[in-house]
CSV table of C-alpha atoms in Angstrom, one decimal:
chain,number,residue,atom,x,y,z
A,202,MET,CA,47.5,-11.0,2.8
A,203,ALA,CA,44.9,-14.3,3.3
A,204,SER,CA,42.8,-14.4,0.3
A,205,ALA,CA,39.2,-14.2,0.4
A,206,ILE,CA,37.6,-16.8,1.1
A,207,TYR,CA,34.5,-18.0,-1.0
A,208,PRO,CA,31.6,-18.8,1.5
A,209,LEU,CA,31.7,-15.3,3.1
A,210,ARG,CA,30.5,-14.4,-0.2
A,211,LEU,CA,27.4,-11.9,1.1
A,212,PHE,CA,25.3,-10.3,-0.8
A,213,GLN,CA,22.1,-8.3,0.9
A,214,TYR,CA,19.5,-5.9,0.0
A,215,GLY,CA,17.1,-3.3,1.4
A,216,PHE,CA,14.0,-2.1,-0.7
A,217,GLU,CA,14.3,1.9,-2.1
A,218,THR,CA,11.6,4.6,-0.9
A,219,VAL,CA,12.8,6.5,-3.5
A,220,LYS,CA,13.4,4.9,-6.5
A,221,GLY,CA,17.2,5.3,-7.7
A,222,THR,CA,18.4,6.4,-3.8
A,223,ALA,CA,20.4,4.2,-1.7
A,224,VAL,CA,19.4,2.4,1.7
A,225,PRO,CA,21.1,0.6,4.2
A,226,ALA,CA,20.7,-2.9,3.5
A,227,THR,CA,18.0,-5.0,5.5
A,228,TYR,CA,18.4,-9.1,5.5
A,229,LYS,CA,20.8,-11.7,3.9
A,230,ILE,CA,19.4,-13.4,1.0
A,231,VAL,CA,20.5,-17.3,0.7
A,232,GLY,CA,22.2,-18.3,-2.0
A,233,ILE,CA,24.9,-17.4,-4.6
A,234,ALA,CA,25.0,-14.0,-5.6
A,235,THR,CA,27.9,-13.2,-8.4
A,236,TYR,CA,28.1,-8.7,-9.1
A,237,THR,CA,29.4,-7.4,-12.6
A,238,PRO,CA,30.7,-3.5,-12.2
A,239,GLU,CA,30.1,-2.6,-15.8
A,240,ILE,CA,32.3,0.3,-17.3
A,241,ASP,CA,32.2,0.8,-21.1
A,242,ARG,CA,35.4,2.7,-22.3
A,243,GLU,CA,36.9,4.1,-25.8
A,244,PHE,CA,39.7,3.5,-26.9
A,245,GLU,CA,41.3,6.1,-29.8
A,246,GLU,CA,42.6,4.2,-32.5
A,247,PHE,CA,43.3,7.4,-33.9
A,248,PRO,CA,47.1,7.9,-35.4
A,249,ARG,CA,49.1,9.2,-33.1
A,250,GLY,CA,52.9,9.0,-34.4
A,251,VAL,CA,54.1,5.4,-33.8
A,252,ARG,CA,52.9,1.6,-34.3
A,253,ALA,CA,51.6,1.1,-30.8
A,254,PRO,CA,48.0,2.0,-29.3
A,255,VAL,CA,48.1,5.3,-27.4
A,256,THR,CA,45.0,5.2,-25.8
A,257,GLY,CA,46.0,7.1,-21.9
A,258,GLY,CA,43.7,4.3,-20.6
A,259,GLY,CA,40.4,4.9,-22.4
A,260,PHE,CA,37.6,7.3,-21.6
A,261,THR,CA,34.5,6.6,-20.1
A,262,LEU,CA,31.0,6.4,-21.6
A,263,ARG,CA,29.0,4.2,-19.4
A,264,LYS,CA,28.6,2.7,-15.7
A,265,GLY,CA,26.3,0.5,-14.2
A,266,SER,CA,25.9,-2.9,-12.0
A,267,MET,CA,24.4,-6.3,-13.1
A,268,LEU,CA,24.1,-9.2,-10.1
A,269,ASN,CA,23.3,-12.8,-11.0
A,270,PHE,CA,21.9,-14.6,-8.1
A,271,GLU,CA,21.2,-18.4,-7.8
A,272,GLY,CA,19.1,-19.7,-4.4
A,273,ASN,CA,16.5,-22.3,-3.5
A,274,LEU,CA,13.0,-21.3,-4.2
A,275,THR,CA,11.0,-20.3,0.0
A,276,TYR,CA,8.0,-18.3,-0.3
A,277,GLU,CA,9.6,-16.0,1.4
A,278,GLU,CA,12.9,-14.9,-0.9
A,279,VAL,CA,11.0,-15.0,-3.8
A,280,LEU,CA,9.6,-11.3,-3.1
A,281,LEU,CA,12.4,-9.1,-4.0
A,282,PHE,CA,12.5,-10.6,-7.4
A,283,LEU,CA,9.0,-10.3,-7.7
A,284,GLU,CA,8.1,-7.1,-6.2
A,285,SER,CA,11.5,-5.3,-8.6
A,286,GLY,CA,10.1,-7.5,-11.9
A,287,LEU,CA,6.9,-7.5,-11.9
A,288,LYS,CA,4.5,-4.9,-9.5
A,289,ALA,CA,5.0,-3.5,-6.0
A,290,GLY,CA,2.6,-6.4,-4.9
A,291,VAL,CA,-0.8,-5.9,-3.2
A,292,LEU,CA,-0.8,-7.0,-0.3
A,293,THR,CA,-3.7,-8.4,2.2
A,294,GLY,CA,-4.8,-10.9,4.9
A,295,ALA,CA,-4.0,-11.0,8.6
A,296,GLY,CA,-1.5,-13.8,9.1
A,297,PRO,CA,-1.4,-15.3,6.5
A,298,TYR,CA,-0.5,-13.3,4.2
A,299,THR,CA,-1.1,-12.4,0.2
A,300,TYR,CA,0.7,-11.1,-1.8
A,301,THR,CA,-0.4,-10.8,-5.4
A,302,TYR,CA,1.3,-9.5,-9.1
A,303,THR,CA,-0.5,-8.7,-11.4
A,304,PRO,CA,2.2,-7.0,-14.1
A,305,THR,CA,0.7,-4.1,-15.5
A,306,ILE,CA,0.1,-4.7,-19.3
A,307,ASN,CA,-1.3,-1.6,-21.0
A,308,ALA,CA,0.6,1.0,-19.8
A,309,ASN,CA,4.4,2.0,-18.6
A,310,ALA,CA,5.0,-0.7,-15.8
A,311,ALA,CA,8.0,1.2,-15.3
A,312,THR,CA,6.7,2.9,-12.7
A,313,SER,CA,4.7,0.7,-11.2
A,314,MET,CA,8.0,-1.8,-9.7
A,315,LYS,CA,9.8,-1.4,-6.6
A,316,THR,CA,13.8,-0.8,-7.0
A,317,ALA,CA,16.0,-2.1,-4.0
A,318,THR,CA,19.7,-0.9,-2.9
A,319,ILE,CA,21.9,-4.4,-3.0
A,320,GLU,CA,25.4,-4.8,-1.3
A,321,PHE,CA,28.1,-7.7,-2.5
A,322,VAL,CA,30.9,-8.5,0.1
A,323,ILE,CA,34.3,-10.7,-1.1
A,324,ASP,CA,35.8,-11.3,2.7
A,325,ASP,CA,39.2,-13.0,4.1
A,326,GLY,CA,37.2,-12.7,7.5
A,327,SER,CA,39.4,-10.2,8.3
A,328,THR,CA,39.7,-7.7,5.4
A,329,LYS,CA,36.5,-7.2,3.3
A,330,HIS,CA,39.2,-6.6,-0.3
A,331,PHE,CA,35.5,-6.3,-2.5
A,332,GLN,CA,33.0,-3.8,-0.4
A,333,ARG,CA,30.1,-2.2,-2.8
A,334,GLU,CA,26.6,-1.2,-3.2
A,335,ALA,CA,24.4,-0.4,-5.8
A,336,ALA,CA,21.4,1.4,-6.0
A,337,PHE,CA,18.0,0.9,-8.4
A,338,ALA,CA,18.6,-2.6,-8.7
A,339,VAL,CA,15.1,-4.3,-11.4
A,340,THR,CA,14.8,-7.5,-11.6
A,341,ARG,CA,15.7,-8.1,-15.4
A,342,SER,CA,14.5,-11.6,-15.7
A,343,PHE,CA,14.1,-15.0,-13.2
A,344,THR,CA,13.5,-18.6,-13.7
A,345,ILE,CA,12.1,-20.8,-11.3
A,346,ASP,CA,13.5,-24.9,-12.6
A,347,LEU,CA,11.4,-27.8,-11.0
A,348,ALA,CA,12.5,-31.5,-11.1
A,349,PHE,CA,11.4,-34.9,-9.7
A,350,ASN,CA,13.3,-35.3,-6.6
A,351,GLN,CA,14.6,-31.9,-7.0
A,352,PRO,CA,14.7,-28.4,-5.0
A,353,ALA,CA,12.7,-26.4,-6.4
A,354,LYS,CA,15.6,-23.4,-7.7
A,355,ILE,CA,15.1,-19.6,-8.7
A,356,THR,CA,17.1,-17.6,-10.9
A,357,ALA,CA,17.8,-14.2,-11.7
A,358,GLU,CA,19.6,-11.3,-13.0
A,359,MET,CA,19.3,-7.9,-11.9
A,360,PHE,CA,20.2,-4.5,-13.1
A,361,ALA,CA,21.5,-1.4,-11.2
A,362,ARG,CA,23.3,1.9,-11.2
A,363,ALA,CA,27.4,2.6,-11.2
A,364,GLU,CA,28.5,0.7,-8.2
A,365,GLN,CA,29.4,2.8,-4.9
A,366,THR,CA,31.5,2.7,-1.7
A,367,SER,CA,29.7,1.1,0.7
A,368,THR,CA,30.6,0.3,4.2
A,369,VAL,CA,28.2,-3.1,4.8
A,370,THR,CA,25.5,-3.1,6.8
A,371,ALA,CA,26.7,-5.0,9.5
A,372,GLY,CA,24.8,-8.0,11.7
A,373,LEU,CA,22.0,-9.0,9.3
A,374,THR,CA,20.2,-12.4,9.2
A,375,PRO,CA,17.9,-14.5,6.9
A,376,ILE,CA,14.3,-13.7,6.7
A,377,THR,CA,13.2,-15.3,9.4
A,378,GLY,CA,11.0,-18.8,9.0
A,379,ARG,CA,12.4,-18.8,5.3
A,380,THR,CA,11.1,-22.7,4.1
A,381,GLN,CA,12.8,-23.7,1.1
A,382,ILE,CA,10.5,-25.9,-1.6
A,383,PRO,CA,11.1,-29.0,-2.8
A,384,SER,CA,10.1,-29.8,-6.5
A,385,ASN,CA,7.5,-32.4,-5.6
A,386,LEU,CA,5.5,-30.3,-3.7
A,387,PHE,CA,3.9,-28.6,-7.2
A,388,LYS,CA,0.9,-29.6,-9.0
A,389,VAL,CA,0.1,-28.4,-12.5
A,390,PHE,CA,-3.0,-27.5,-13.1
A,391,ILE,CA,-4.3,-27.0,-17.2
A,392,ASP,CA,-7.5,-25.4,-18.4
A,393,ALA,CA,-8.4,-24.1,-21.8
A,394,SER,CA,-9.9,-20.9,-20.0
A,395,GLY,CA,-9.1,-17.9,-17.9
A,396,GLY,CA,-12.2,-18.3,-16.3
A,397,THR,CA,-11.3,-22.4,-15.3
A,398,ILE,CA,-7.7,-22.0,-14.4
A,399,GLY,CA,-7.1,-23.6,-11.8
A,400,THR,CA,-9.6,-26.1,-12.1
A,401,THR,CA,-8.0,-29.4,-13.6
A,402,GLN,CA,-4.7,-30.4,-11.6
A,403,LYS,CA,-2.7,-33.0,-14.2
A,404,SER,CA,-1.6,-36.0,-12.0
A,405,THR,CA,1.3,-38.5,-13.2
A,406,LEU,CA,2.2,-36.0,-16.0
A,407,ILE,CA,4.9,-33.2,-15.3
A,408,ARG,CA,8.4,-34.1,-14.1
A,409,SER,CA,10.2,-31.3,-14.6
A,410,ALA,CA,9.3,-27.7,-16.0
A,411,THR,CA,11.5,-24.6,-16.0
A,412,LEU,CA,9.2,-21.0,-16.6
A,413,ASN,CA,11.0,-18.4,-17.7
A,414,VAL,CA,10.4,-15.1,-16.9
A,415,THR,CA,11.5,-11.7,-19.1
A,416,THR,CA,10.2,-8.8,-16.8
A,417,GLY,CA,10.9,-6.4,-19.6
A,418,PHE,CA,12.9,-3.7,-17.7
A,419,GLU,CA,16.0,-2.5,-19.2
A,420,PRO,CA,18.3,0.5,-17.7
A,421,ASP,CA,17.2,3.6,-19.7
A,422,TYR,CA,20.1,5.9,-20.5
A,423,THR,CA,19.6,9.5,-21.4
A,424,LEU,CA,22.1,12.9,-21.3
A,425,ASP,CA,21.4,13.8,-18.3
A,426,GLY,CA,25.0,15.2,-17.1
A,427,LEU,CA,24.6,12.7,-14.1
A,428,ALA,CA,28.9,12.3,-13.5
A,429,ASP,CA,28.2,8.9,-13.1
A,430,LEU,CA,27.6,7.9,-16.4
A,431,ASP,CA,24.7,5.5,-15.2
A,432,PHE,CA,20.8,5.2,-15.8
A,433,THR,CA,18.7,8.2,-14.8
A,434,GLN,CA,15.0,5.5,-15.4
A,435,VAL,CA,14.3,2.3,-16.5
A,436,ASP,CA,12.3,1.3,-19.9
A,437,SER,CA,9.4,-0.8,-19.9
A,438,GLN,CA,9.7,-3.4,-22.7
A,439,MET,CA,7.6,-6.3,-23.5
A,440,LEU,CA,7.0,-8.9,-20.7
A,441,ASN,CA,7.4,-12.4,-22.0
A,442,ALA,CA,7.7,-15.9,-20.4
A,443,THR,CA,8.3,-19.5,-21.7
A,444,LEU,CA,7.4,-22.5,-19.8
A,445,ASP,CA,8.6,-25.8,-21.0
A,446,LEU,CA,7.4,-28.8,-19.4
A,447,THR,CA,8.2,-32.5,-19.9
A,448,MET,CA,5.2,-35.0,-19.5
A,449,GLU,CA,5.5,-39.0,-19.2
A,450,HIS,CA,3.7,-39.4,-22.6
A,451,ASN,CA,0.0,-40.8,-21.6
A,452,ALA,CA,-3.2,-39.9,-22.5
A,453,ASP,CA,-3.0,-36.1,-21.2
A,454,ALA,CA,0.9,-35.3,-23.1
A,455,ALA,CA,-1.7,-36.8,-26.0
A,456,THR,CA,-4.6,-34.6,-25.5
A,457,GLU,CA,-1.3,-31.2,-25.1
A,458,ILE,CA,0.0,-32.6,-29.1
A,459,GLY,CA,-3.8,-31.9,-30.1
A,460,ILE,CA,-3.7,-28.5,-28.1
A,461,TRP,CA,0.0,-27.5,-30.4
A,462,ARG,CA,-1.8,-29.6,-33.5
A,463,SER,CA,-4.9,-26.7,-33.3
A,464,GLY,CA,-2.9,-23.7,-31.8
A,465,SER,CA,-5.5,-23.3,-28.4
A,466,VAL,CA,-4.5,-21.1,-26.0
A,467,ARG,CA,-4.0,-22.7,-22.6
A,468,LEU,CA,-4.3,-21.9,-18.8
A,469,ILE,CA,-2.0,-23.1,-16.8
A,470,ARG,CA,-1.1,-23.1,-13.2
A,471,LEU,CA,2.3,-24.5,-11.2
A,472,LYS,CA,1.1,-24.5,-7.5
A,473,VAL,CA,2.8,-25.1,-4.3
A,474,ASP,CA,2.0,-24.7,-0.4
A,475,ASN,CA,3.2,-26.1,2.6
A,476,GLY,CA,0.0,-28.3,3.1
A,477,ALA,CA,0.0,-26.2,7.1
A,478,ALA,CA,-3.8,-25.6,8.7
A,479,ALA,CA,-5.1,-21.8,7.9
A,480,GLY,CA,-3.2,-18.9,9.7
A,481,ALA,CA,0.2,-20.5,9.5
A,482,ASN,CA,0.0,-21.9,5.1
A,483,LYS,CA,2.2,-20.7,2.8
A,484,ALA,CA,1.8,-20.9,-0.8
A,485,ILE,CA,3.3,-19.8,-4.6
A,486,THR,CA,0.9,-19.8,-7.7
A,487,PHE,CA,2.3,-19.0,-10.6
A,488,ASP,CA,-0.6,-18.9,-13.5
A,489,GLY,CA,-0.3,-17.6,-17.4
A,490,ALA,CA,-1.3,-18.3,-20.4
A,491,TYR,CA,0.4,-19.6,-23.0
A,492,LYS,CA,0.5,-21.2,-26.2
A,493,TYR,CA,2.0,-24.1,-27.9
A,494,LEU,CA,5.8,-22.4,-29.8
A,495,GLU,CA,7.3,-25.8,-31.2
A,496,PRO,CA,6.5,-29.4,-32.0
A,497,PRO,CA,7.2,-31.6,-29.9
A,498,ALA,CA,10.0,-33.3,-28.7
A,499,PHE,CA,9.9,-37.0,-27.8
A,500,SER,CA,12.4,-38.8,-26.0
A,501,GLU,CA,13.2,-42.3,-23.4
A,502,GLU,CA,14.1,-42.0,-19.7
A,503,ASN,CA,14.6,-45.2,-17.6
A,504,GLY,CA,12.1,-46.8,-20.1
A,505,ILE,CA,8.9,-44.2,-20.0
A,506,GLU,CA,8.5,-42.1,-23.2
A,507,ILE,CA,9.2,-38.9,-22.7
A,508,VAL,CA,7.7,-35.6,-24.2
A,509,THR,CA,9.0,-31.9,-24.0
A,510,MET,CA,6.7,-28.9,-24.9
A,511,LYS,CA,7.6,-25.7,-25.0
A,512,LEU,CA,5.1,-22.7,-24.4
A,513,GLY,CA,5.0,-18.9,-24.3
A,514,LEU,CA,3.3,-16.1,-22.8
A,515,GLU,CA,0.2,-15.3,-24.6
A,516,TYR,CA,-2.9,-12.2,-23.6
A,517,ASP,CA,-6.1,-14.1,-22.8
A,518,GLN,CA,-8.9,-12.3,-23.1
A,519,THR,CA,-11.5,-14.0,-21.6
A,520,TRP,CA,-9.0,-13.6,-18.2
A,521,ALA,CA,-8.2,-10.0,-19.5
A,522,LYS,CA,-4.2,-11.3,-18.0
A,523,ALA,CA,-1.4,-13.0,-19.7
A,524,PHE,CA,0.7,-13.3,-16.0
A,525,GLU,CA,0.1,-13.4,-12.4
A,526,VAL,CA,2.0,-14.6,-9.3
A,527,ILE,CA,0.5,-14.8,-5.5
A,528,VAL,CA,2.4,-15.7,-2.7
A,529,ILE,CA,1.2,-16.3,0.9
A,530,ASN,CA,3.3,-16.4,3.5
A,531,GLY,CA,4.1,-15.1,7.4
A,532,LEU,CA,5.4,-11.9,6.7
A,533,ALA,CA,3.1,-9.0,7.6
A,534,ALA,CA,5.6,-6.5,5.7
A,535,LEU,CA,8.2,-6.2,2.9
A,536,PRO,CA,11.6,-8.0,4.3
């Protein structure tokens, strides 16, 4: 029997109309996906008259699923993780289209995001050795990595209900027109208040940035008599994020070190666009209010003084927000 071929691994998804009710996948997503079915079992350790375990294989306590994803950041595929991790986007425009994600922070956010059904396949080209689906998929966290002369990267972790037998949806393709993003195309803006966010671009300062967002969504297991022993709803915990900025140590970096000393809040925008004319443009904007968490870390790279600063999310009273993402692309509806 042939062994499965790694390049034939397949991850695809479809957004659900009713949370937890499985739907056929609609698109492949390009990247590396690792799917982990979860089963927690109890193995009894009571005396059974012999000096060896007698468990009968154990009995199941809980089931679930987890999926880890890594790929290049695109203006299109990022929607999966934003819709299922922040909030169902507000769609405006007539082409290009704008998706705005302003997380709910003053109420239960678990009703405001979308969920997905994920399909995962491991294949040898003739036999699908692993072919499963899981409903109620929600993004637990995602990370955006930006480094000079490198592609912008996204990693994400999703949780879902227990795996089910599946016949993979055939004939799907990646999203038409998906556009990868070079990190060097990003701009960084640092301002003092929400009313001026995105005003002051910091050129020749940032060498790399890592944005790590914890959505606050977690599976909520209750006593509901479910045969699959999986979760029934999603718990809405604290939204949080950290932003690591690696800077060349110039006057702007010295200013940020001074802000760390004073403890002031910074409004930071990471923005990228494809520079196209109106009607064809694409863009992603990550806006956040942050405070500096740690002392500056000094280092050297190719004879240049470098300073790395870590920031953490902070609600800004003037802005009346903590975090927001805006995506512009050519998709008239969710993929």
